[in-house]
Structure formats: C-alpha cells, structure tokens
Amino acid sequence: MNTTKTIQSALISVFDKTGLEPIVRQLHKQNATIYSTGGTEDFIKNLGIPVVPVEDVTSYPSILGGRVKTLHPKVFGGILNRQDNPTDVEQMKEFDIPQIDLVIVDLYPFEKTVASGASEADIIEKIDIGGISLIRAAAKNFKDTVIVPSVEEYELFLEMITQGNGATTLDQRKYLATRAFHVSSNYDTAIFNYFNTEDTYYKESIANGQVLRYGENPHQKGFFFGDFDAMFTKLHGKELSYNNLLDVDAAVNLIAEFKENEPTFAILKHNNACGLATRKTMKEAYLAALACDPTSAFGGVLMANGKIDTATAAEINSLFCEVVIAPNYDAEAIEILQEKKNRIILTINEVPLPERQVRTCLNGLLVQDRNNITDSKEDLKTVTQVSPTNQEVEDLLFASKICKNTKSNTIVFAKNNTLIASGTGQTSRVDALKQAIEKAHTFGFELKGASMASDAFFPFPDCVEIAHQAGITAVIQPGGSIKDDLSINYCNENKLAMVFTGTRHFKH
C-alpha cells in the first residue's frame, strides 16, 4: 500500500508569518490550491499567489469579530475525511466538500500576551479556538492529512516538500502530528495554569528540552527541561552535565541569600557549600572561602555575588573547578579563566525562579512552595540569659543562610562572616556536629568564639554541650522541641548565647 501522498490543497491560517513565504511559493509551484482567511489571506495575495477565501467554501463570512472563521463542516470535513472510507468519500461528494491535504497553523501568542502584563480582556482574546481545532483535526487524521502546527515547524516542512516534490510519507505525517499534539497540549496547559487557583491541580508543559550527555551516572539518560539560555550566558567551556546543573542550581539558591551583602564567594561540591565568605573585596572573599576546605573545592562549582575581577580570576585559575558563575566579569578576568579549555564560565541573568519545587516520588510527584524565608535579625528571639554580640548575630545569620541550603541533618559553624565547617546529610544531628568539628580542626580553624547554626531543633542538650566544649559561644536554631528547656538551661549554666528563629529549614 502506497502511503506517500502528494499535497494538492492546503488551508493556511497563521499568526506568525515569518518563514511562510517560501512555503507558499513552493505549494504554488506544485499547483496546490490554497485556502486562507484574514491576515494570512492578505499576505498570500500580496505575494501575487492565488488564494481561495474560506468563506467561498463555507458560504459564511468571518463573524463575531473574527472569533468564528474556519469552524464549519466544509472545512473540518475536508480535513477529517478518511480517503479509504467509502462512506466518507460519498459524503464528500454529497455535500460538495473540498479535500484539504495540508493544514498550516500558528496559534495566537497566549503565553507571550500573559507575560507582557496585558489586561485580562486582551489575554482572553488570545485564546485560539479555530486554530487549536484545526491542529487537533489534522493531527488526528495524519493518515491522510499533513499538519504544520507552529512557526517552529515551517523550516522542517519546507525541507520535506522540497525534497519530496510536494509529497509526504506516513512517517513524516505522523511525526508532524506528534509535534502538533505537543503544541496543543502545551497551549492548553498554559491556559489552564492562567486560570487555575486550585493547589491540588498540577499541570506542567515545557517545550524546550535539552538532551544531556548522561544523567547522574554514564548509564543513565539525562535531560534538562527549561530555558537555560534565559538564565545564563555561557561564555566558555564544555556542555554542562546533569550533575553540573544540580550544583549550579544549589549555587544560585545559596548566593541568592547573600545578594545584598558585600563581596561574597561560594564554593560548592555535591550541592553543598564547602566554602563561603564575605569580605571587602572579591579576591579576599574567594581566598577565605577556599581556605575553608581546599580539598573539597577541587572540581567544585564557584559562584560570586558580584563582579569577578582580574585579581580574583588569577587566584581561581590555579584551582581545578568545573563551573564559575558571576553576574559579570572584567574582560581580562574572562581571558584568564578561559585558559582552561573545559572550564564552564557563566554569566547569570536576572530571571525569576519558579515559586514551586517539583520532584518525582514513588509513582507520582511531590510539589512544594519554595522555601522563601531567610532568617533575619528581626526573627531572632534570645532565649538565654546571655545575648549574642553584634558580631555573633552577623555570624549566626550568616551560618543560618548556609544551613538552609545544606543537606539535612546539618550543622554549620561560622566566624567573622566565614564558613568554618559544616556537617552535612547526617542521620543524626550529633553526627553532623561531630563531622563539622572534625573538619574545622582538619583545616586548622579555631572554634573558640565561633557561632553554630542547626537546621532543626535540638531534642536533647547533647549538641549544645558538645559545641560548647569545642569553643562555640553562640547558637541559632528554630526551637520548638518539648525539651527546649534542657538546651536553654545548659547554655545559661555555661554562658552561651542562643536564639530561636521559629523556622525550620530541613532540606532533604
């Protein structure tokens, strides 16, 4: 059975006419009859190419301000008829319905209209009715009908008919139908999400998927769905991997906590900070961050909250690192960082992050609001007889921001706006604390006078006791344990300052 079909007629009704002209000229060259409406009809006429108005077929004008143009049995019959079905063939003759072999549509730009801040009335008018119906009809009947569902497919379709001399194969028609159902489902999802106010409904459709080299491990396939180029300008380096992207995400979320601070530099490994410091210059901040854990910094992701200058770049260049991110760079700094062929250099742009976070779980999804609470001075409630000093308050808040962005269970030590050490992802808070103490000692940090943050409350006084013996003088935690008094009493007996925030920051 021959499944290749030559296009002898086409219905064209598009919003975006970019790239449409060569298609129209190719169809005309192949002697195809072209039907059209409105602005598209005028566009084709202006090319000097014959076009049949749809109202000549339907004997009905465009009505209701253009809301109803193509919604007619003679149009949809021409698209949906099954050419190997005798009853369909007879009815086509009976009702004088013209065959339509090709439908080209580009929908009203609903998402762009919403993003522009337009009025609700303007947004509603950009909900395409006729176009979406034409797409679904032609895609359903891909056995006989070709569908070109958006401007994104113009170039591909032109290549098909040019190479095929006006004919398409069944595989090509089915592929275009797949693209069509993607367009229609993506469009409907955008409209639903504009109207939706129910938290228990979740729909998402992202059009621009990117194939990654692999997933977490080489035997796993990996994909990224999102607009990476809107968020970052890539200046240099190899393609980002699945793991790179996870670390970049962690870096972006962490540095966002320090956006308004003086020069701050973070070094991350496996989604956790292994170095972070705030200083008067970016070079000083980088060197202080690196000193926290120079071993873990090897192969890490680096991010600054401000410009990376030449002096900072020269220091970074001696470290093997996967990714460097900053809002901007000195020109010479870029040249220095580009000396390593594979090092990825990114400029981050101002792009809002999703307000909801999504991850797979069991046979479904977990969805939650983004943790947008950052502990501030106003949130602190001193619960001990000793109050923290001004410097300790700074360090407590500094440590709390890191704690919030570190895998639970976690303990973070900070001193003079510097991450001293952290215990991350431990099954008990005591283990996290002991890990942090060991790391601090390993890299020669003095814990006397340092501050400690915990992502959740202390159910027993053991953590404050161990921390006190290590030299910690101030503690920040959410509070809320039925045994809070045990920790408070220990702090009072040993002259430690402790503040509650009232907000837990688990990160699983």
Coordinates of C-alpha atoms in Angstrom, one line a residue:
M1 CA 0.0 0.0 0.0
N2 CA 1.4 3.4 -1.0
T3 CA 1.3 5.7 2.0
T4 CA 3.1 8.6 0.3
K5 CA 0.6 11.4 -0.5
T6 CA 1.0 14.5 -2.7
I7 CA -0.3 17.7 -1.4
Q8 CA -2.9 19.1 -3.8
S9 CA -4.6 21.5 -1.4
A10 CA -3.8 23.5 1.7
L11 CA -5.5 25.6 4.4
I12 CA -3.2 28.2 5.8
S13 CA -4.2 30.3 8.9
V14 CA -1.3 31.6 10.9
F15 CA -0.4 34.3 13.4
D16 CA 3.4 34.4 12.8
K17 CA 4.2 34.6 9.1
T18 CA 7.9 34.6 9.5
G19 CA 9.3 32.0 7.0
L20 CA 5.9 31.4 5.5
E21 CA 6.6 32.9 2.0
P22 CA 8.9 30.1 0.7
I23 CA 6.3 27.5 1.8
V24 CA 3.5 29.3 -0.1
R25 CA 5.7 29.7 -3.2
Q26 CA 6.6 26.0 -3.1
L27 CA 3.0 25.0 -2.8
H28 CA 2.1 27.3 -5.7
K29 CA 4.9 25.8 -7.7
Q30 CA 3.4 22.4 -7.1
N31 CA 0.0 23.7 -8.3
A32 CA -1.7 23.2 -4.9
T33 CA -4.9 25.0 -4.2
I34 CA -4.5 27.3 -1.2
Y35 CA -7.4 28.3 1.1
S36 CA -6.9 31.0 3.7
T37 CA -8.5 33.7 5.9
G38 CA -8.0 37.2 7.2
G39 CA -4.4 38.5 7.5
T40 CA -2.9 35.3 6.1
E41 CA -5.1 35.6 3.1
D42 CA -3.9 39.1 2.5
F43 CA -0.3 38.0 3.0
I44 CA -0.6 35.4 0.3
K45 CA -2.4 37.8 -2.1
N46 CA 0.4 40.3 -1.7
L47 CA 2.8 37.7 -2.9
G48 CA 0.8 37.6 -6.1
I49 CA -0.2 34.0 -5.5
P50 CA -3.9 32.8 -6.0
V51 CA -5.7 32.1 -2.7
V52 CA -9.3 31.0 -2.1
P53 CA -11.1 32.7 0.8
V54 CA -12.5 30.2 3.3
E55 CA -15.9 32.0 3.1
D56 CA -16.1 31.0 -0.6
V57 CA -16.1 27.4 0.6
T58 CA -18.4 27.7 3.6
S59 CA -20.7 30.4 2.1
Y60 CA -20.3 32.1 5.5
P61 CA -18.4 35.2 6.3
S62 CA -16.0 35.7 9.2
I63 CA -18.2 36.6 12.2
L64 CA -18.1 37.8 15.8
G65 CA -15.1 40.0 15.2
G66 CA -13.1 37.1 13.7
R67 CA -13.8 34.7 16.5
V68 CA -15.5 32.3 14.0
K69 CA -13.9 31.9 10.6
T70 CA -12.9 28.2 10.0
L71 CA -15.3 26.4 12.3
H72 CA -17.5 24.9 9.7
P73 CA -18.3 21.3 8.5
K74 CA -17.0 22.0 5.0
V75 CA -13.6 22.9 6.5
F76 CA -13.4 20.1 9.0
G77 CA -14.9 17.6 6.7
G78 CA -12.2 18.4 4.2
I79 CA -9.6 17.8 6.9
L80 CA -11.1 14.8 8.7
N81 CA -12.4 12.7 5.9
R82 CA -10.8 9.2 5.5
Q83 CA -9.9 8.8 1.9
D84 CA -10.1 5.0 2.1
N85 CA -13.6 5.0 3.7
P86 CA -16.3 4.7 1.0
T87 CA -18.9 6.4 3.2
D88 CA -16.6 9.4 3.8
V89 CA -15.9 9.6 0.0
E90 CA -19.6 9.6 -0.8
Q91 CA -20.4 12.3 1.8
M92 CA -17.6 14.5 0.5
K93 CA -19.3 14.4 -2.9
E94 CA -22.8 14.7 -1.5
F95 CA -22.0 17.9 0.5
D96 CA -19.5 19.3 -2.0
I97 CA -16.7 19.3 0.5
P98 CA -13.2 20.1 -0.9
Q99 CA -10.4 17.9 0.1
I100 CA -7.8 19.6 2.3
D101 CA -4.4 17.7 2.3
L102 CA -2.4 20.2 4.4
V103 CA -3.2 22.5 7.3
I104 CA -0.7 25.2 8.4
V105 CA -1.5 26.9 11.7
D106 CA 0.4 29.2 14.1
L107 CA -1.7 30.0 17.2
Y108 CA -2.3 33.3 18.9
P109 CA 0.5 34.0 21.3
F110 CA -1.3 33.4 24.6
E111 CA 1.8 32.9 26.8
K112 CA 3.6 36.0 25.4
T113 CA 0.4 38.0 26.0
V114 CA 0.2 36.9 29.6
A115 CA 3.9 37.6 30.1
S116 CA 3.5 41.1 28.7
G117 CA 1.2 42.1 31.6
A118 CA -1.7 42.6 29.2
S119 CA -5.3 43.1 30.5
E120 CA -7.5 40.1 31.1
A121 CA -9.6 41.1 28.1
D122 CA -6.6 41.0 25.8
I123 CA -5.4 37.7 27.2
I124 CA -8.8 36.1 26.7
E125 CA -8.8 37.2 23.1
K126 CA -5.5 35.4 22.6
I127 CA -7.1 32.0 23.4
D128 CA -7.1 30.5 20.0
I129 CA -10.3 28.4 19.2
G130 CA -10.3 27.8 15.4
G131 CA -6.5 27.3 15.2
I132 CA -6.4 24.7 18.0
S133 CA -9.3 22.9 16.5
L134 CA -7.7 22.8 13.1
I135 CA -4.5 21.4 14.6
R136 CA -6.3 18.6 16.5
A137 CA -8.4 17.6 13.5
A138 CA -5.5 17.5 11.1
A139 CA -3.2 15.6 13.6
K140 CA -6.0 13.1 14.3
N141 CA -6.2 12.4 10.6
F142 CA -2.5 12.2 9.9
K143 CA -3.0 9.1 7.8
D144 CA -4.3 11.4 5.1
T145 CA -3.6 15.0 6.2
V146 CA -0.4 16.9 6.9
I147 CA -0.4 19.3 9.9
V148 CA 2.2 22.1 10.4
P149 CA 1.2 23.3 13.9
S150 CA 3.5 26.2 14.5
V151 CA 6.2 28.5 13.1
E152 CA 8.7 26.2 14.6
E153 CA 7.9 23.5 12.0
Y154 CA 7.9 25.8 8.9
E155 CA 11.5 25.1 8.0
L156 CA 11.2 21.4 8.6
F157 CA 8.1 21.1 6.5
L158 CA 9.6 23.2 3.6
E159 CA 12.5 20.8 3.5
M160 CA 10.1 17.8 3.4
I161 CA 8.0 19.0 0.5
T162 CA 11.0 20.3 -1.4
Q163 CA 12.9 17.0 -1.2
G164 CA 9.7 15.0 -1.7
N165 CA 8.5 17.2 -4.7
G166 CA 5.3 18.1 -2.8
A167 CA 4.7 14.6 -1.3
T168 CA 5.0 13.4 2.3
T169 CA 5.4 9.9 3.8
L170 CA 3.2 8.4 6.5
D171 CA 6.1 8.6 8.9
Q172 CA 6.6 12.3 8.2
R173 CA 2.9 13.0 8.7
K174 CA 2.8 11.0 12.0
Y175 CA 5.9 12.9 13.2
L176 CA 4.3 16.2 12.5
A177 CA 1.1 15.0 14.2
T178 CA 3.2 14.3 17.3
R179 CA 4.6 17.8 17.2
A180 CA 1.0 19.0 16.8
F181 CA -0.3 17.3 19.9
H182 CA 2.7 18.7 21.8
V183 CA 1.7 22.2 20.6
S184 CA -1.9 21.8 21.5
S185 CA -1.2 20.2 25.0
N186 CA 1.4 22.9 25.8
Y187 CA -1.1 25.6 24.7
D188 CA -3.9 24.2 26.8
T189 CA -1.6 23.8 29.8
A190 CA -0.6 27.4 29.7
I191 CA -4.3 28.5 29.5
F192 CA -5.2 26.2 32.4
N193 CA -2.4 27.5 34.6
Y194 CA -3.5 31.1 33.9
F195 CA -7.0 30.3 35.2
N196 CA -6.1 27.7 37.9
T197 CA -6.4 28.6 41.5
E198 CA -6.6 25.1 43.0
D199 CA -3.4 23.9 44.7
T200 CA -4.4 20.3 44.2
Y201 CA -4.2 20.5 40.5
Y202 CA -0.7 20.3 38.9
K203 CA 0.0 20.6 35.2
E204 CA 3.3 21.5 33.5
S205 CA 4.4 21.6 29.9
I206 CA 7.9 22.7 28.9
A207 CA 8.7 22.8 25.3
N208 CA 12.5 23.3 25.2
G209 CA 14.0 20.1 26.4
Q210 CA 17.8 19.6 26.2
V211 CA 19.5 16.2 25.9
L212 CA 22.4 16.0 28.3
R213 CA 25.5 13.8 27.9
Y214 CA 24.0 11.5 30.6
G215 CA 22.3 11.6 34.0
E216 CA 23.9 11.3 37.4
N217 CA 25.9 8.3 36.0
P218 CA 27.0 7.4 32.5
H219 CA 24.5 4.5 32.2
Q220 CA 21.5 6.9 32.8
K221 CA 19.9 9.1 30.2
G222 CA 19.6 12.7 31.2
F223 CA 17.5 15.7 30.1
F224 CA 17.0 19.3 31.2
F225 CA 13.6 21.0 30.6
G226 CA 13.9 24.7 31.0
D227 CA 15.2 27.9 29.4
F228 CA 18.9 27.7 30.4
D229 CA 19.9 30.5 27.9
A230 CA 17.4 32.9 29.5
M231 CA 19.0 32.5 32.9
F232 CA 22.7 32.2 31.9
T233 CA 25.0 33.5 29.2
K234 CA 27.6 30.8 28.6
L235 CA 31.0 32.4 27.9
H236 CA 33.2 29.4 27.6
G237 CA 33.7 25.7 28.3
K238 CA 32.2 22.2 27.7
E239 CA 28.5 21.3 27.8
L240 CA 27.0 21.2 31.3
S241 CA 26.2 17.8 32.7
Y242 CA 23.3 16.6 34.8
N243 CA 25.4 16.9 38.0
N244 CA 26.8 20.3 36.9
L245 CA 23.2 21.6 36.6
L246 CA 22.3 20.4 40.1
D247 CA 25.4 22.1 41.6
V248 CA 24.7 25.3 39.6
D249 CA 21.1 25.2 41.0
A250 CA 22.4 24.8 44.5
A251 CA 24.9 27.7 44.0
V252 CA 22.2 30.0 42.6
N253 CA 19.9 29.4 45.6
L254 CA 22.8 29.8 48.1
I255 CA 24.2 33.1 46.6
A256 CA 20.7 34.5 46.4
E257 CA 20.7 34.6 50.2
F258 CA 23.8 36.9 50.0
K259 CA 22.7 39.1 47.1
E260 CA 22.7 42.3 49.1
N261 CA 25.9 41.5 51.0
E262 CA 29.4 42.9 50.4
P263 CA 31.5 40.7 48.1
T264 CA 30.6 37.1 48.8
F265 CA 32.1 34.0 47.2
A266 CA 30.8 30.4 47.5
I267 CA 32.4 27.1 46.6
L268 CA 30.0 24.1 46.3
K269 CA 30.5 20.4 45.9
H270 CA 27.7 17.9 45.5
N271 CA 25.1 20.6 46.1
N272 CA 26.6 21.7 49.5
A273 CA 28.8 24.6 50.3
C274 CA 32.3 23.6 51.2
G275 CA 33.5 27.3 51.3
L276 CA 31.8 30.6 51.7
A277 CA 33.0 34.0 52.9
T278 CA 32.1 37.7 52.8
R279 CA 34.9 40.3 52.6
K280 CA 35.7 43.8 51.4
T281 CA 37.0 42.5 48.0
M282 CA 36.0 39.5 45.9
K283 CA 39.6 38.2 45.9
E284 CA 39.6 38.2 49.7
A285 CA 36.2 36.5 49.8
Y286 CA 37.4 33.8 47.3
L287 CA 40.6 33.1 49.3
A288 CA 38.7 32.9 52.6
A289 CA 36.1 30.5 51.0
L290 CA 38.8 28.3 49.5
A291 CA 40.6 28.1 52.9
C292 CA 37.5 26.5 54.5
D293 CA 38.0 23.2 52.7
P294 CA 40.6 23.4 49.8
T295 CA 40.3 19.6 49.4
S296 CA 36.6 19.6 48.6
A297 CA 37.0 22.7 46.4
F298 CA 38.8 20.6 43.8
G299 CA 36.3 20.1 40.9
G300 CA 33.7 22.3 42.5
V301 CA 31.3 24.9 41.3
L302 CA 32.3 28.5 42.2
M303 CA 29.9 31.5 42.4
A304 CA 30.2 35.1 43.3
N305 CA 27.5 37.6 44.2
G306 CA 29.3 40.4 42.2
K307 CA 31.9 41.0 39.5
I308 CA 34.9 38.7 39.3
D309 CA 37.8 40.9 38.7
T310 CA 41.2 40.2 37.2
A311 CA 42.9 39.6 40.6
T312 CA 40.2 37.1 41.7
A313 CA 40.3 35.3 38.3
A314 CA 44.1 34.9 38.6
E315 CA 43.6 33.1 42.0
I316 CA 40.8 30.9 40.7
N317 CA 42.8 29.9 37.7
S318 CA 45.2 27.8 39.9
L319 CA 42.2 25.7 41.1
F320 CA 40.7 22.9 39.0
C321 CA 37.0 23.7 39.0
E322 CA 34.1 22.7 36.8
V323 CA 32.0 25.9 36.7
V324 CA 32.4 29.6 37.5
I325 CA 29.4 31.8 37.8
A326 CA 29.0 35.6 38.4
P327 CA 26.8 38.5 37.4
N328 CA 29.7 39.9 35.4
Y329 CA 33.5 39.8 34.8
D330 CA 36.3 42.0 33.9
A331 CA 37.4 41.4 30.3
E332 CA 40.8 40.3 31.4
A333 CA 39.3 38.0 34.0
I334 CA 37.4 36.1 31.3
E335 CA 40.6 35.7 29.3
I336 CA 42.3 34.2 32.3
L337 CA 39.5 31.8 33.2
Q338 CA 39.3 30.7 29.6
E339 CA 42.9 29.3 29.8
K340 CA 41.3 26.1 31.0
K341 CA 39.6 24.6 27.9
N342 CA 36.8 22.7 29.6
R343 CA 36.1 25.2 32.4
I344 CA 32.5 26.4 32.1
I345 CA 32.1 30.2 32.6
L346 CA 28.6 31.5 33.1
T347 CA 27.1 35.0 33.5
I348 CA 23.9 34.8 35.5
N349 CA 21.0 37.0 34.3
E350 CA 18.1 38.3 36.4
V351 CA 15.4 35.6 35.9
P352 CA 12.7 34.8 38.4
L353 CA 12.8 31.3 39.8
P354 CA 9.8 29.0 40.0
E355 CA 7.7 29.5 43.2
R356 CA 7.1 25.8 43.4
Q357 CA 9.6 22.9 43.6
V358 CA 8.9 19.5 42.0
R359 CA 10.5 16.1 42.3
T360 CA 9.5 12.6 41.5
C361 CA 8.3 10.4 44.4
L362 CA 7.1 6.8 44.3
N363 CA 4.7 6.6 41.4
G364 CA 4.0 10.4 41.3
L365 CA 5.3 13.8 42.2
L366 CA 6.0 15.9 45.3
V367 CA 5.3 19.6 44.9
Q368 CA 6.0 22.3 47.5
D369 CA 6.4 26.0 47.8
R370 CA 9.9 27.3 47.5
N371 CA 11.5 28.0 50.9
N372 CA 11.5 31.8 50.6
I373 CA 12.1 32.5 54.3
T374 CA 15.5 33.8 55.1
D375 CA 16.2 34.3 58.8
S376 CA 16.8 37.9 59.7
K377 CA 17.7 39.9 62.8
E378 CA 14.0 40.7 63.4
D379 CA 13.2 37.0 63.6
L380 CA 15.7 36.3 66.4
K381 CA 14.4 35.6 69.9
T382 CA 17.1 35.4 72.5
V383 CA 16.1 32.6 74.9
T384 CA 19.2 32.7 77.1
Q385 CA 20.5 35.0 79.8
V386 CA 23.4 35.9 77.6
S387 CA 22.6 37.8 74.4
P388 CA 24.8 37.4 71.3
T389 CA 27.2 40.2 70.4
N390 CA 26.7 42.2 67.2
Q391 CA 29.4 40.1 65.5
E392 CA 27.8 36.9 66.7
V393 CA 24.4 38.0 65.4
E394 CA 26.1 38.6 62.0
D395 CA 27.7 35.1 62.1
L396 CA 24.5 33.4 63.3
L397 CA 22.6 34.8 60.4
F398 CA 25.4 34.0 58.0
A399 CA 25.5 30.4 59.3
S400 CA 21.7 30.1 59.1
K401 CA 21.7 31.1 55.4
I402 CA 24.2 28.3 54.6
C403 CA 22.3 25.9 56.9
K404 CA 19.1 26.5 55.0
N405 CA 20.8 25.5 51.7
T406 CA 22.6 22.4 53.0
K407 CA 21.5 18.8 53.1
S408 CA 19.8 17.8 56.4
N409 CA 20.8 16.9 59.0
T410 CA 23.2 19.8 59.1
I411 CA 25.3 21.8 61.5
V412 CA 27.2 24.9 60.3
F413 CA 30.0 26.9 62.0
A414 CA 30.7 30.5 61.1
K415 CA 33.1 33.1 62.3
N416 CA 33.7 36.6 61.1
N417 CA 31.4 36.1 58.0
T418 CA 33.2 32.9 57.0
L419 CA 32.1 29.3 56.8
I420 CA 34.4 27.4 59.2
A421 CA 33.0 24.0 58.7
S422 CA 29.7 22.1 58.3
G423 CA 28.4 18.6 58.9
T424 CA 26.0 17.7 56.1
G425 CA 23.5 15.0 55.3
Q426 CA 24.0 13.0 58.5
T427 CA 21.4 10.7 60.1
S428 CA 21.7 12.4 63.5
R429 CA 22.3 15.9 64.4
V430 CA 25.1 14.8 66.8
D431 CA 26.9 13.1 63.9
A432 CA 26.6 16.3 61.9
L433 CA 28.0 18.3 64.7
K434 CA 31.0 15.9 65.2
Q435 CA 31.7 15.9 61.5
A436 CA 31.8 19.8 61.5
I437 CA 34.1 19.8 64.5
E438 CA 36.5 17.3 62.8
K439 CA 36.5 19.3 59.5
A440 CA 37.2 22.6 61.3
H441 CA 40.2 21.0 63.2
T442 CA 41.4 19.3 60.0
F443 CA 41.8 22.7 58.2
G444 CA 43.2 24.5 61.3
F445 CA 40.3 26.6 62.3
E446 CA 39.9 27.9 65.9
L447 CA 36.3 27.3 67.0
K448 CA 36.6 29.4 70.1
G449 CA 34.2 32.3 69.6
A450 CA 32.5 30.7 66.6
S451 CA 28.7 30.6 66.0
M452 CA 26.7 27.5 65.3
A453 CA 23.5 27.0 63.2
S454 CA 21.2 24.0 63.1
D455 CA 18.6 23.4 60.5
A456 CA 16.1 22.0 63.1
F457 CA 15.7 22.0 66.9
F458 CA 17.7 20.1 69.5
P459 CA 15.7 17.3 71.1
F460 CA 18.4 16.9 73.8
P461 CA 21.1 19.2 75.3
D462 CA 23.9 17.0 73.9
C463 CA 24.5 19.2 70.8
V464 CA 25.0 22.4 72.8
E465 CA 27.2 20.6 75.3
I466 CA 29.5 19.2 72.5
A467 CA 29.5 22.6 70.7
H468 CA 30.4 24.4 73.9
Q469 CA 33.2 22.1 74.7
A470 CA 34.6 22.7 71.2
G471 CA 34.5 26.5 71.7
I472 CA 31.2 27.7 70.3
T473 CA 29.8 30.7 72.0
A474 CA 26.5 31.4 70.2
V475 CA 23.8 29.2 68.7
I476 CA 20.9 29.7 66.3
Q477 CA 18.1 27.1 65.9
P478 CA 14.4 27.1 65.2
G479 CA 13.3 25.9 68.6
G480 CA 10.1 24.0 69.2
S481 CA 11.3 20.9 71.0
I482 CA 9.3 19.8 74.1
K483 CA 12.7 19.7 75.7
D484 CA 14.0 23.1 74.6
D485 CA 14.5 24.0 78.3
L486 CA 17.2 21.4 78.6
S487 CA 19.3 23.1 75.9
I488 CA 18.5 26.6 77.3
N489 CA 19.5 25.6 80.8
Y490 CA 22.8 24.2 79.6
C491 CA 23.5 27.4 77.8
N492 CA 22.6 29.5 80.8
E493 CA 24.8 27.4 83.1
N494 CA 27.8 27.8 80.7
K495 CA 27.2 31.4 79.5
L496 CA 26.3 30.5 75.9
A497 CA 24.0 32.7 73.8
M498 CA 21.2 31.0 72.0
V499 CA 18.5 32.5 69.7
F500 CA 15.4 30.9 68.3
T501 CA 14.1 31.7 64.8
G502 CA 10.8 29.8 64.8
T503 CA 11.5 28.5 61.3
R504 CA 12.9 25.0 60.5
H505 CA 15.0 24.7 57.3
F506 CA 15.1 21.0 56.5
K507 CA 16.5 20.2 53.1
H508 CA 16.0 16.5 52.1

